[in-house]
Short mmCIF file of C-alpha atoms in Angstrom, two decimals:
data_model
loop_
_atom_site.label_atom_id
_atom_site.label_comp_id
_atom_site.label_asym_id
_atom_site.label_seq_id
_atom_site.Cartn_x
_atom_site.Cartn_y
_atom_site.Cartn_z
CA UNK A 207 -14.11 -2.85 0.29
CA UNK A 208 -14.04 -6.27 -1.34
CA UNK A 209 -12.46 -9.51 -0.18
CA UNK A 210 -9.71 -10.87 -2.37
CA UNK A 211 -9.59 -14.55 -3.25
CA UNK A 212 -6.60 -16.24 -4.85
CA UNK A 213 -5.88 -19.79 -5.93
CA UNK A 214 -2.53 -21.50 -6.16
CA UNK A 215 -2.74 -21.15 -9.94
CA UNK A 216 -3.34 -17.39 -9.56
CA UNK A 217 -0.21 -17.19 -7.42
CA UNK A 218 1.82 -18.96 -10.10
CA UNK A 219 0.45 -16.68 -12.81
CA UNK A 220 1.31 -13.41 -11.06
CA UNK A 221 3.53 -11.18 -13.19
CA UNK A 222 6.25 -10.60 -10.60
CA UNK A 223 9.64 -9.27 -11.65
CA UNK A 224 13.02 -8.54 -10.15
CA UNK A 225 13.14 -8.67 -6.37
CA UNK A 226 9.45 -9.61 -6.21
CA UNK A 227 9.71 -12.76 -8.37
CA UNK A 228 8.96 -16.04 -6.60
CA UNK A 229 10.59 -18.23 -9.28
CA UNK A 230 8.07 -21.02 -8.70
CA UNK A 231 7.01 -23.94 -10.86
CA UNK A 232 4.63 -26.84 -10.27
CA UNK A 233 6.29 -30.27 -10.12
CA UNK A 234 3.35 -32.39 -8.93
CA UNK A 235 -0.34 -32.29 -7.99
CA UNK A 236 -1.57 -30.05 -10.78
CA UNK A 237 -5.15 -31.00 -9.98
CA UNK A 238 -4.72 -29.08 -6.72
CA UNK A 239 -3.79 -25.78 -8.36
CA UNK A 240 -7.36 -24.57 -7.94
CA UNK A 241 -7.26 -24.77 -4.15
CA UNK A 242 -7.80 -21.36 -2.56
CA UNK A 243 -5.25 -19.61 -0.38
CA UNK A 244 -7.20 -17.98 2.44
CA UNK A 245 -4.47 -17.13 4.96
CA UNK A 246 -1.69 -14.65 4.19
CA UNK A 247 1.03 -16.50 6.06
CA UNK A 248 3.53 -19.37 5.75
CA UNK A 249 4.05 -22.48 7.87
CA UNK A 250 7.21 -24.55 8.33
CA UNK A 251 5.79 -28.07 8.95
CA UNK A 252 8.72 -29.61 10.82
CA UNK A 253 6.65 -30.61 13.84
CA UNK A 254 3.78 -31.87 11.71
CA UNK A 255 5.84 -34.35 9.69
CA UNK A 256 7.30 -35.63 12.97
CA UNK A 257 3.78 -36.57 14.09
CA UNK A 258 2.83 -33.57 16.27
CA UNK A 259 -0.34 -32.07 14.80
CA UNK A 260 -1.64 -29.94 17.66
CA UNK A 261 -2.01 -26.35 16.42
CA UNK A 262 -0.94 -27.43 12.93
CA UNK A 263 -1.53 -24.42 10.65
CA UNK A 264 -2.51 -26.55 7.65
CA UNK A 265 -4.51 -23.69 6.08
CA UNK A 266 -1.27 -21.85 5.30
CA UNK A 267 1.20 -22.41 2.48
CA UNK A 268 3.61 -25.13 3.66
CA UNK A 269 7.30 -24.35 3.10
CA UNK A 270 9.90 -27.13 3.10
CA UNK A 271 13.48 -25.98 3.47
CA UNK A 272 16.64 -28.00 3.86
CA UNK A 273 15.83 -29.05 7.41
CA UNK A 274 12.33 -30.35 6.65
CA UNK A 275 13.55 -32.06 3.47
CA UNK A 276 16.36 -33.80 5.34
CA UNK A 277 13.86 -35.05 7.89
CA UNK A 278 11.63 -36.38 5.09
CA UNK A 279 14.58 -38.34 3.78
CA UNK A 280 15.22 -39.75 7.24
CA UNK A 281 11.58 -40.88 7.56
CA UNK A 282 11.69 -42.68 4.23
CA UNK A 283 15.03 -44.34 5.00
CA UNK A 284 13.52 -45.67 8.23
CA UNK A 285 10.32 -46.77 6.50
CA UNK A 286 8.04 -44.32 8.34
CA UNK A 287 5.79 -43.75 5.33
CA UNK A 288 2.64 -43.47 7.46
CA UNK A 289 3.79 -40.12 8.87
CA UNK A 290 4.04 -38.73 5.35
CA UNK A 291 0.63 -40.14 4.40
CA UNK A 292 -0.93 -38.62 7.52
CA UNK A 293 0.54 -35.23 6.58
CA UNK A 294 -1.48 -35.26 3.37
CA UNK A 295 -4.77 -36.00 5.16
CA UNK A 296 -4.91 -32.26 5.91
CA UNK A 297 -6.18 -30.08 3.06
CA UNK A 298 -3.30 -27.67 2.61
CA UNK A 299 -3.31 -24.98 -0.11
CA UNK A 300 0.04 -26.12 -1.51
CA UNK A 301 3.56 -27.21 -0.61
CA UNK A 302 6.68 -25.31 -1.68
CA UNK A 303 10.24 -26.68 -1.70
CA UNK A 304 12.98 -24.02 -1.59
CA UNK A 305 16.64 -24.31 -2.70
CA UNK A 306 15.47 -26.22 -5.84
CA UNK A 307 15.08 -29.31 -3.64
CA UNK A 308 13.65 -32.36 -5.42
CA UNK A 309 11.28 -34.34 -3.17
CA UNK A 310 11.24 -38.13 -3.41
CA UNK A 311 9.07 -40.04 -5.85
CA UNK A 312 7.04 -41.41 -2.95
CA UNK A 313 6.30 -37.91 -1.63
CA UNK A 314 5.27 -36.73 -5.10
CA UNK A 315 3.04 -39.76 -5.65
CA UNK A 316 1.21 -39.18 -2.36
CA UNK A 317 0.79 -35.52 -3.31
CA UNK A 318 -0.70 -36.54 -6.67
CA UNK A 319 -3.18 -38.92 -5.08
CA UNK A 320 -4.11 -36.28 -2.49
CA UNK A 321 -4.51 -33.59 -5.17
CA UNK A 322 -2.14 -31.24 -3.37
CA UNK A 323 0.05 -29.03 -5.55
CA UNK A 324 3.79 -29.29 -4.94
CA UNK A 325 5.79 -26.26 -6.07
CA UNK A 326 9.51 -25.65 -6.31
CA UNK A 327 11.60 -22.48 -6.17
CA UNK A 328 15.31 -21.86 -6.52
CA UNK A 329 15.22 -19.19 -3.81
CA UNK A 330 16.52 -19.86 -0.32
CA UNK A 331 13.85 -20.21 2.36
CA UNK A 332 14.41 -16.77 3.91
CA UNK A 333 14.24 -14.87 0.61
CA UNK A 334 11.22 -16.82 -0.56
CA UNK A 335 9.37 -16.21 2.72
CA UNK A 336 10.02 -12.47 2.59
CA UNK A 337 8.90 -12.20 -1.02
CA UNK A 338 5.78 -14.33 -0.57
CA UNK A 339 4.72 -12.36 2.51
CA UNK A 340 5.10 -9.13 0.49
CA UNK A 341 2.91 -10.61 -2.23
CA UNK A 342 0.31 -11.69 0.33
CA UNK A 343 0.43 -8.24 1.92
CA UNK A 344 -0.57 -6.69 -1.40
CA UNK A 345 -3.16 -9.33 -2.31
CA UNK A 346 -4.99 -9.56 1.00
CA UNK A 347 -4.74 -5.89 1.99
CA UNK A 348 -8.10 -4.12 2.48
CA UNK A 349 -8.90 -2.15 -0.68
CA UNK A 350 -11.37 0.32 -2.10
CA UNK A 351 -11.56 2.76 -4.99
CA UNK A 352 -11.99 6.53 -4.78
CA UNK A 353 -12.84 9.24 -7.29
CA UNK A 354 -9.93 11.65 -7.40
CA UNK A 355 -6.47 12.40 -8.73
CA UNK A 356 -3.31 11.11 -7.06
CA UNK A 357 -0.04 13.00 -7.48
CA UNK A 358 3.41 13.08 -5.91
CA UNK A 359 4.57 16.57 -4.98
CA UNK A 360 8.06 17.00 -3.52
CA UNK A 361 7.98 13.34 -2.50
CA UNK A 362 4.62 13.64 -0.72
CA UNK A 363 1.73 11.54 -2.00
CA UNK A 364 -1.29 13.85 -2.28
CA UNK A 365 -4.79 12.65 -3.10
CA UNK A 366 -6.93 15.39 -4.68
CA UNK A 367 -10.66 14.92 -4.12
CA UNK A 368 -13.70 17.08 -4.77
CA UNK A 369 -16.81 17.40 -6.88
CA UNK A 370 -16.64 16.61 -10.57
CA UNK A 371 -15.57 19.66 -12.58
CA UNK A 372 -13.91 21.48 -9.67
CA UNK A 373 -10.54 21.35 -11.46
CA UNK A 374 -8.68 18.34 -10.03
CA UNK A 375 -7.24 17.13 -13.34
CA UNK A 376 -6.30 20.62 -14.50
CA UNK A 377 -4.51 21.26 -11.21
CA UNK A 378 -2.68 17.93 -11.48
CA UNK A 379 -1.68 18.75 -15.06
CA UNK A 380 -0.13 22.03 -13.93
CA UNK A 381 1.73 20.16 -11.17
CA UNK A 382 3.12 17.71 -13.74
CA UNK A 383 4.15 20.68 -15.88
CA UNK A 384 6.03 22.02 -12.84
CA UNK A 385 8.02 18.80 -12.51
CA UNK A 386 5.89 16.67 -10.19
CA UNK A 387 4.51 13.21 -10.94
CA UNK A 388 1.12 11.70 -11.66
CA UNK A 389 0.17 8.39 -10.05
CA UNK A 390 -3.45 8.06 -11.15
CA UNK A 391 -6.28 10.12 -12.57
CA UNK A 392 -10.04 9.76 -12.02
CA UNK A 393 -10.21 6.34 -10.30
CA UNK A 394 -7.67 5.68 -7.54
CA UNK A 395 -7.35 2.30 -5.82
CA UNK A 396 -6.10 2.45 -2.25
CA UNK A 397 -5.08 -0.44 0.00
CA UNK A 398 -4.02 -0.64 3.63
CA UNK A 399 -0.60 -2.25 4.10
CA UNK A 400 0.70 -3.36 7.51
CA UNK A 401 -2.30 -1.76 9.16
CA UNK A 402 -0.85 1.77 9.11
CA UNK A 403 0.05 2.71 5.53
CA UNK A 404 -2.27 3.58 2.65
CA UNK A 405 -0.84 2.81 -0.79
CA UNK A 406 -2.54 4.30 -3.83
CA UNK A 407 -2.36 3.43 -7.51
CA UNK A 408 -4.50 3.49 -10.62
CA UNK A 409 -7.45 1.12 -10.53
CA UNK A 410 -6.61 0.17 -14.11
CA UNK A 411 -2.88 0.18 -14.91
CA UNK A 412 -3.56 0.48 -18.65
CA UNK A 413 -5.28 3.86 -18.35
CA UNK A 414 -4.12 5.21 -14.96
CA UNK A 415 -1.58 7.59 -16.54
CA UNK A 416 -4.07 9.02 -19.00
CA UNK A 417 -5.85 12.22 -18.06
CA UNK A 418 -9.16 13.69 -19.16
CA UNK A 419 -9.06 17.45 -19.68
CA UNK A 420 -12.42 19.01 -20.54
CA UNK A 421 -12.24 20.71 -23.91
CA UNK A 422 -9.01 18.90 -24.79
CA UNK A 423 -9.91 15.24 -24.34
CA UNK A 424 -7.76 12.31 -23.22
CA UNK A 425 -4.00 12.86 -23.02
CA UNK A 426 -1.20 10.41 -22.19
CA UNK A 427 1.03 11.95 -19.52
CA UNK A 428 3.87 9.47 -20.05
CA UNK A 429 3.98 10.20 -23.77
CA UNK A 430 3.73 13.97 -23.40
CA UNK A 431 6.06 14.51 -20.45
CA UNK A 432 8.13 11.30 -20.34
CA UNK A 433 8.25 8.39 -17.93
CA UNK A 434 9.79 10.64 -15.29
CA UNK A 435 6.40 12.35 -14.92
CA UNK A 436 4.56 9.23 -13.68
CA UNK A 437 4.67 6.75 -10.81
CA UNK A 438 3.04 3.35 -10.51
CA UNK A 439 2.12 3.68 -6.84
CA UNK A 440 2.78 5.87 -3.83
CA UNK A 441 1.85 6.11 -0.16
CA UNK A 442 -1.06 8.49 0.49
CA UNK A 443 0.33 11.03 2.96
CA UNK A 444 -2.15 13.87 2.53
CA UNK A 445 -5.63 14.47 1.17
CA UNK A 446 -6.58 17.82 -0.32
CA UNK A 447 -10.24 18.56 -0.92
CA UNK A 448 -10.92 21.13 -3.62
CA UNK A 449 -14.30 22.84 -3.38
CA UNK A 450 -16.00 25.85 -4.89
CA UNK A 451 -15.58 28.98 -2.78
CA UNK A 452 -18.43 29.34 -0.30
CA UNK A 453 -18.86 32.87 1.07
CA UNK A 454 -20.76 31.62 4.11
CA UNK A 455 -18.19 29.01 5.13
CA UNK A 456 -15.39 29.76 7.57
CA UNK A 457 -12.10 28.31 6.28
CA UNK A 458 -9.07 27.58 8.42
CA UNK A 459 -6.72 30.56 8.13
CA UNK A 460 -4.07 29.60 10.70
CA UNK A 461 -3.76 25.82 10.53
CA UNK A 462 -3.35 25.06 14.24
CA UNK A 463 -6.27 22.60 14.19
CA UNK A 464 -5.24 19.63 12.12
CA UNK A 465 -8.06 17.72 10.42
CA UNK A 466 -7.92 14.06 9.42
CA UNK A 467 -9.84 11.71 7.15
CA UNK A 468 -10.25 7.99 7.80
CA UNK A 469 -9.08 5.82 4.90
CA UNK A 470 -9.43 2.08 5.57
CA UNK A 471 -8.91 2.66 9.29
CA UNK A 472 -5.86 4.93 8.90
CA UNK A 473 -6.08 8.65 9.70
CA UNK A 474 -4.62 10.82 6.94
CA UNK A 475 -4.20 14.63 7.20
CA UNK A 476 -6.73 16.53 5.10
CA UNK A 477 -7.00 20.19 4.19
CA UNK A 478 -9.76 22.02 2.32
CA UNK A 479 -8.76 24.49 -0.37
CA UNK A 480 -11.50 26.77 -1.75
CA UNK A 481 -11.37 27.29 -5.50
CA UNK A 482 -12.13 30.63 -7.15
CA UNK A 483 -10.69 32.65 -10.04
CA UNK A 484 -7.28 34.11 -9.25
CA UNK A 485 -6.11 31.43 -6.85
CA UNK A 486 -2.96 29.59 -7.95
CA UNK A 487 -3.82 26.08 -6.78
CA UNK A 488 -0.58 24.34 -7.88
CA UNK A 489 1.54 26.77 -5.81
CA UNK A 490 -0.76 26.33 -2.81
CA UNK A 491 -0.51 22.53 -3.11
CA UNK A 492 3.29 22.73 -3.40
CA UNK A 493 3.39 24.83 -0.22
CA UNK A 494 1.10 22.31 1.51
CA UNK A 495 3.41 19.45 0.48
CA UNK A 496 6.51 21.22 1.79
CA UNK A 497 4.70 22.14 5.00
CA UNK A 498 3.70 18.49 5.47
CA UNK A 499 7.33 17.44 5.05
CA UNK A 500 8.31 19.96 7.74
CA UNK A 501 5.71 18.43 10.06
CA UNK A 502 7.22 14.97 9.60
CA UNK A 503 10.53 16.53 10.67
CA UNK A 504 8.90 17.93 13.82
CA UNK A 505 8.44 21.55 12.74
CA UNK A 506 4.92 23.06 12.85
CA UNK A 507 4.72 26.56 11.36
CA UNK A 508 1.24 27.36 12.72
CA UNK A 509 2.13 26.25 16.25
CA UNK A 510 5.34 28.28 16.23
CA UNK A 511 3.39 31.33 15.04
CA UNK A 512 0.85 30.84 17.83
CA UNK A 513 3.58 30.46 20.47
CA UNK A 514 5.34 33.61 19.25
CA UNK A 515 2.09 35.58 19.53
CA UNK A 516 1.54 34.31 23.09
CA UNK A 517 5.09 35.22 24.10
CA UNK A 518 4.63 38.67 22.57
CA UNK A 519 1.45 39.20 24.60
CA UNK A 520 3.04 37.94 27.82
CA UNK A 521 5.95 40.39 27.57
CA UNK A 522 3.53 43.33 27.64
CA UNK A 523 4.75 44.67 24.31
CA UNK A 524 1.31 44.18 22.81
CA UNK A 525 -0.33 46.32 25.52
CA UNK A 526 2.29 49.09 25.15
CA UNK A 527 1.81 49.13 21.38
CA UNK A 528 -1.97 49.33 21.80
CA UNK A 529 -2.28 51.85 24.63
CA UNK A 530 0.74 53.92 23.70
CA UNK A 531 -0.75 55.17 20.47
CA UNK A 532 -2.59 58.50 20.58
CA UNK A 533 -6.09 58.73 19.20
CA UNK A 534 -5.73 60.45 15.84
CA UNK A 535 -9.38 61.46 15.67
#
């Protein structure tokens, strides 16, 4: 797991589109674009510009909306320039004005001399805050890479892991052929979002939808099967470990004992599927995906089976069936 660092310039250069776009531009203090953003949060500095600096979260991005901007105008009209100068004595990552608000020349000149970047967006404060926090959630989320194949089967994100050559890519290719979608092959990057969700995607977006099939080579899933056969990212909801069949190992045959794997502090259900000739892995994985969806709806097949067996035993029918049969020998 590696720590992510981002500068104000990196934030401006992010390729964000649609509902994720921040619509920002730098209007002053370009020399401060290389300041690092270390806290994934936003501060509204209304109290600070009024002179109250106790618990001032200066290490956060400072957002000026209409209220803060109106108060700045009031300070300047009253000649309270010292309060504005004191505000810039704190080393803030950057300042953002929403609603396309144009700060005064005095404010911009102090920002220039303090080497603090002043940015502007045409978004309203609420929309900008929500979008920036989503961006921060992705940037600062704990991350690591795994060797495996990530697919979406019946809406369930399934991470296939196992030793090299066990058949992960071939299984995923058959799943794509059956109408499911590939998220990433070989190297999967996962990140923890909101402390309880694991989001997976290709570690390299340029090659994540290519697949290596031994004996065939590299194939492009999007080109062969269309864009409907791929996804950019998906929540990891199940891990399936493929392993060569081991005659001495006892595999779970009922499924009443759920196993979990820890991924970045989040427990994800995991099942082990032994691989040997004659087993139809894609159908087994499809059944596992549908069974997982049933579990999220509150239905547990294995538990119901176990309860039915117990009720059958308690009624005495099992004893009558056993002792009522004559010995045929």
